[in-house]
Amino acid sequence: MDVQAGNLLQQIHSPSDLKKFNEDDLPEISQELRQYIIDIVSVNGGHFGASLGVVELTVALHYVLNTPYDQLVWDVGHQAYGHKILTGRRGVFHTNRLYKGISGFPKRTESAYDTFGVGHSSTSISAALGMAVASNRKGEHDRQHVAVIGDGAMTGGMAFEALNHAGIENSNLLVILNDNCMSIDPNVGALKEYLTNISTSKSYNRFRDEVSHVLAKISALGPDAFQIAKKLEKSIKGTILKNSNLFESLQFRYFGPVDGHDVKRLVKILKDLRDIPGPKLLHCITVKGKGYALAEKDQTVWHAPGLFDKITGEIKKPVYDKPKPPKYQDVFGHTIIELAEINPQIMGITPAMPSGSSLNMMMKAMPERAFDVGIAEQHAVTFSAGLATQGMVPFCNIYSSFMQRAYDQVIHDVAIQKLNVVFCLDRAGLAGADGPTHHGAYDLAYMRCIPNMVVSAPMNEEELRNLMFTAQQDNMGPFSIRYPRGNGEMVNWQKPMKALPVGKGRMICDGEEVAILTIGTIGNEAVKAVESLNLEGIYPAHYDLRFVKPLDEEMLHQVFQKFDRVITVEDGCLQGGMGSAVIEFMADHGYAAKVIRLGIPDRFIEHGEQPELWAECGYNAASISTQVKKLAVKRAAQTIAS
């Protein structure tokens, strides 16, 4: 579908083109930009509500700033679609998040206007501060540095660390707080309440408007009078808000709150702030999904709705002629409720991803036993550890790539103390269109090197339920279960749960000449490969390890005593992963087989649909078949005992 930009937007190929327009044209440009995002995302998919909410802010920033010389950092990057369109990528925006297309997030290798690669939250202030300090060092005192961070990302501890540091640096830094009370799900915590108090205080907002006029008059009396007036302003702010301003206590000049959808007002404010030295914070009130009524009404659903009819708002779901397996995250969501009903010690924890992990099911059914702790993975892990010390069994549900942010806490606060925290790592393996910042490539490797940790991966929904049941038994200790994004394999998956012996795998089918060893759901690609190979008279064996740690050594002895050609397959990094564990076992026990390892190579994999990426990395069914054929001898059709 060929989507045409509006008359004004068609003329904008870079911010320099935007600057040619009068300020009176900016509302119309904003409207055309918003409509273009709606048109493209409705037919191509992608993140939606976040970019709609910052259209006016995006236009104002590129109108006032001298980008890319002035450096603009977008936190997380969900909201950067307008930024991409205004900075020369409108012609390729239809490829957004598609295989070999442009990234869904800002990316330094994609454009000079993308000053910092993002995808995870709460990094923007640190990055922009580093840029600002470097500019001071280089004598570039006219250079602006702006971090746009949402109030959801501001709940991350790293944002506060950066604010604490920035307050003592005399750097040209502007933090724009995009306050819409949302991340993907509604924000939680004391910071949200604090920002709400500021934005809804009628007394403070009336004072804010009046004081700007007073200061303008006082400043004419000289610098001493101006400084006195500023101290008076700060004092009155604290009185009206009943406590000192959080940001000013960190030595930021605080401005706001302002209407984040008044583009002409934003332009005026940004021009004024450009001339004020030192760290500053502009508090903008925006509406996630602004300009599309359904997205404004249900902001969680419209964060990334997939394809939809822009006229009716109907989200397009594929229609199947028979029942489809559920998403793995929903299997987790239903199963943890079942387990919690029989085990009163079970608790659920997620860092700001209740709908993404399906813990929202438990939060609705058992609100006193399920917690959204905000975008705070480190806290989520140590909070879980604290629960575990008191006999609770916390299921800490974190995306695999987000767990990387809490690695020290996994080691220091959980593993060393042998606490029974169950880590449910969603989006494990190649996660799809979100790309390298979200691929769960490393958890098998980074978890299996930690003492006391059980590292497991189910091959299907039934196995996931059984592993969750196993992990909540007495004295299990730290327990990791990884599973992918997307749908499973089984329609009838809600079967009675049972405990699995820790460290025991299973044989899927016996065979000859070649053994295929798999871990996790990618084993289903191996099943497809074996079926196609059997039709060609090739009969490899297939083993599902289930556990990378502890390994099923008894099964591996059987494999290496029978087979001298082995293929390992994993939806994870080859360095230090399951294949490495198998080779270590082989070396430790004096076996000398030929082992081919299939998995994610030692490079960052770009975005695309999961089957496309499996094929690129060489471990989809066709690739597995190819590797087996290189090792096996074709034989006449025969039956292999299973």
XYZ file of N, CA, C and O in Angstrom, residues 116-178:
252
model
N 22.184 7.944 19.911
C 22.472 6.878 20.868
C 21.506 5.731 20.619
O 20.300 5.940 20.486
N 22.034 4.517 20.512
C 21.202 3.345 20.305
C 20.450 2.978 21.568
O 21.026 2.927 22.658
N 19.156 2.736 21.430
C 18.330 2.454 22.605
C 17.393 1.292 22.316
O 17.331 0.763 21.223
N 16.641 0.902 23.305
C 15.716 -0.219 23.248
C 15.267 -0.595 24.646
O 14.125 -0.954 24.865
N 16.193 -0.510 25.605
C 15.865 -0.680 27.015
C 15.711 0.701 27.651
O 16.238 1.689 27.154
N 15.020 0.747 28.768
C 14.644 2.048 29.327
C 15.713 2.629 30.248
O 16.636 1.943 30.693
N 15.530 3.927 30.517
C 16.220 4.648 31.594
C 17.677 4.965 31.296
O 18.430 5.307 32.204
N 18.094 4.904 30.039
C 19.495 5.145 29.687
C 19.758 6.557 29.186
O 20.908 6.981 29.095
N 18.720 7.303 28.836
C 18.908 8.545 28.070
C 19.654 9.621 28.843
O 20.494 10.331 28.269
N 19.374 9.781 30.127
C 19.989 10.878 30.881
C 21.484 10.621 31.037
O 22.309 11.529 30.867
N 21.841 9.379 31.333
C 23.262 9.040 31.445
C 23.989 9.306 30.137
O 25.095 9.882 30.116
N 23.394 8.868 29.027
C 24.037 9.039 27.728
C 24.161 10.516 27.373
O 25.228 10.979 26.937
N 23.075 11.271 27.548
C 23.114 12.689 27.200
C 24.090 13.448 28.096
O 24.775 14.380 27.637
N 24.179 13.066 29.361
C 25.146 13.707 30.259
C 26.567 13.422 29.798
O 27.424 14.320 29.799
N 26.843 12.179 29.413
C 28.169 11.858 28.889
C 28.510 12.697 27.673
O 29.641 13.198 27.532
N 27.541 12.872 26.792
C 27.754 13.706 25.608
C 28.021 15.155 26.007
O 28.893 15.829 25.434
N 27.256 15.654 26.990
C 27.402 17.039 27.422
C 28.765 17.297 28.053
O 29.406 18.323 27.785
N 29.210 16.370 28.877
C 30.528 16.530 29.512
C 31.624 16.486 28.450
O 32.589 17.267 28.492
N 31.468 15.600 27.458
C 32.454 15.522 26.374
C 32.471 16.815 25.565
O 33.542 17.290 25.160
N 31.308 17.408 25.334
C 31.252 18.674 24.593
C 31.960 19.789 25.357
O 32.671 20.612 24.765
N 31.764 19.827 26.677
C 32.494 20.805 27.489
C 33.991 20.621 27.348
O 34.754 21.580 27.222
N 34.396 19.354 27.378
C 35.821 19.040 27.264
C 36.386 19.528 25.931
O 37.523 19.989 25.848
N 35.583 19.457 24.890
C 36.023 19.852 23.553
C 35.795 21.328 23.267
O 36.104 21.806 22.169
N 35.250 22.055 24.236
C 35.018 23.480 24.052
C 33.798 23.812 23.219
O 33.660 24.944 22.738
N 32.874 22.840 23.070
C 31.669 23.056 22.266
C 30.540 23.554 23.173
O 29.539 22.876 23.403
N 30.692 24.748 23.678
C 29.781 25.240 24.702
C 28.425 25.660 24.135
O 27.491 25.905 24.906
N 28.318 25.744 22.817
C 27.038 26.093 22.203
C 26.195 24.862 21.895
O 25.051 24.989 21.448
N 26.714 23.710 22.141
C 26.036 22.471 21.746
C 24.993 22.081 22.794
O 25.286 22.034 23.994
N 23.772 21.774 22.347
C 22.692 21.372 23.237
C 22.641 19.848 23.353
O 22.949 19.127 22.390
N 22.217 19.362 24.510
C 22.095 17.917 24.752
C 20.758 17.679 25.444
O 20.527 18.195 26.542
N 19.898 16.927 24.777
C 18.524 16.764 25.254
C 18.204 15.278 25.402
O 18.410 14.497 24.466
N 17.706 14.900 26.569
C 17.231 13.539 26.821
C 15.724 13.588 26.984
O 15.217 14.304 27.844
N 15.003 12.834 26.148
C 13.546 12.741 26.264
C 13.226 11.414 26.943
O 13.473 10.340 26.379
N 12.692 11.476 28.145
C 12.461 10.269 28.934
C 11.020 10.253 29.437
O 10.500 11.274 29.909
N 10.373 9.118 29.316
C 9.010 8.984 29.808
C 8.969 8.811 31.311
O 9.964 8.423 31.936
N 7.804 9.096 31.889
C 7.680 8.933 33.337
C 7.778 7.459 33.720
O 8.150 7.127 34.852
N 7.483 6.543 32.787
C 7.686 5.130 33.064
C 9.168 4.812 33.181
O 9.619 4.155 34.124
N 9.955 5.308 32.230
C 11.401 5.067 32.261
C 12.054 5.758 33.452
O 13.097 5.314 33.942
N 11.444 6.839 33.921
C 12.003 7.542 35.075
C 11.921 6.699 36.349
O 12.597 6.989 37.338
N 11.114 5.624 36.344
C 11.068 4.753 37.520
C 12.289 3.846 37.603
O 12.501 3.195 38.620
N 13.075 3.766 36.529
C 14.277 2.943 36.556
C 15.372 3.602 37.376
O 15.611 4.815 37.273
N 16.042 2.819 38.189
C 17.064 3.366 39.074
C 18.177 4.095 38.348
O 18.734 5.071 38.855
N 18.498 3.656 37.142
C 19.585 4.288 36.396
C 19.273 5.752 36.094
O 20.179 6.594 36.054
N 18.000 6.070 35.888
C 17.624 7.457 35.632
C 17.940 8.333 36.841
O 18.441 9.459 36.696
N 17.684 7.813 38.049
C 17.970 8.587 39.255
C 19.478 8.706 39.486
O 19.964 9.738 39.956
N 20.212 7.665 39.157
C 21.674 7.742 39.256
C 22.202 8.863 38.365
O 23.094 9.631 38.751
N 21.649 8.937 37.153
C 22.099 9.968 36.214
C 21.692 11.361 36.672
O 22.474 12.317 36.573
N 20.458 11.511 37.181
C 20.023 12.811 37.696
C 20.919 13.263 38.844
O 21.296 14.441 38.939
N 21.260 12.339 39.710
C 22.105 12.657 40.857
C 23.462 13.183 40.410
O 24.002 14.129 40.982
N 24.026 12.569 39.366
C 25.325 13.011 38.853
C 25.185 14.321 38.085
O 25.973 15.250 38.258
N 24.163 14.401 37.245
C 24.023 15.568 36.374
C 23.849 16.859 37.163
O 24.271 17.929 36.715
N 23.240 16.761 38.339
C 22.990 17.957 39.133
C 24.243 18.679 39.570
O 24.196 19.876 39.877
N 25.375 17.987 39.612
C 26.620 18.633 40.041
C 27.530 18.966 38.868
O 28.627 19.485 39.061
N 27.099 18.637 37.663
C 27.877 18.967 36.474
C 27.301 20.227 35.830
O 26.104 20.326 35.611
N 28.160 21.170 35.549
C 27.699 22.402 34.900
C 27.653 22.178 33.391
O 28.388 22.793 32.617
N 26.787 21.229 32.983
C 26.739 20.833 31.581
C 25.456 21.326 30.923
O 24.431 21.522 31.583
N 25.526 21.479 29.628
C 24.388 21.973 28.861
C 23.434 20.812 28.607
O 23.402 20.235 27.518
N 22.662 20.459 29.613
C 21.793 19.286 29.559
C 20.354 19.680 29.838
O 20.064 20.348 30.838
N 19.463 19.240 28.942
C 18.032 19.413 29.162
C 17.384 18.037 29.188
O 17.498 17.270 28.232
N 16.706 17.723 30.292
C 15.919 16.499 30.402
C 14.467 16.874 30.184
O 13.933 17.746 30.876
N 13.836 16.239 29.202
C 12.410 16.450 28.972
C 11.662 15.234 29.498
O 11.851 14.117 29.003
N 10.865 15.450 30.512
C 10.078 14.378 31.117
C 8.733 14.299 30.404
O 7.884 15.180 30.552
N 8.555 13.274 29.615
C 7.310 13.048 28.881
C 6.357 12.292 29.796
O 6.432 11.078 29.921
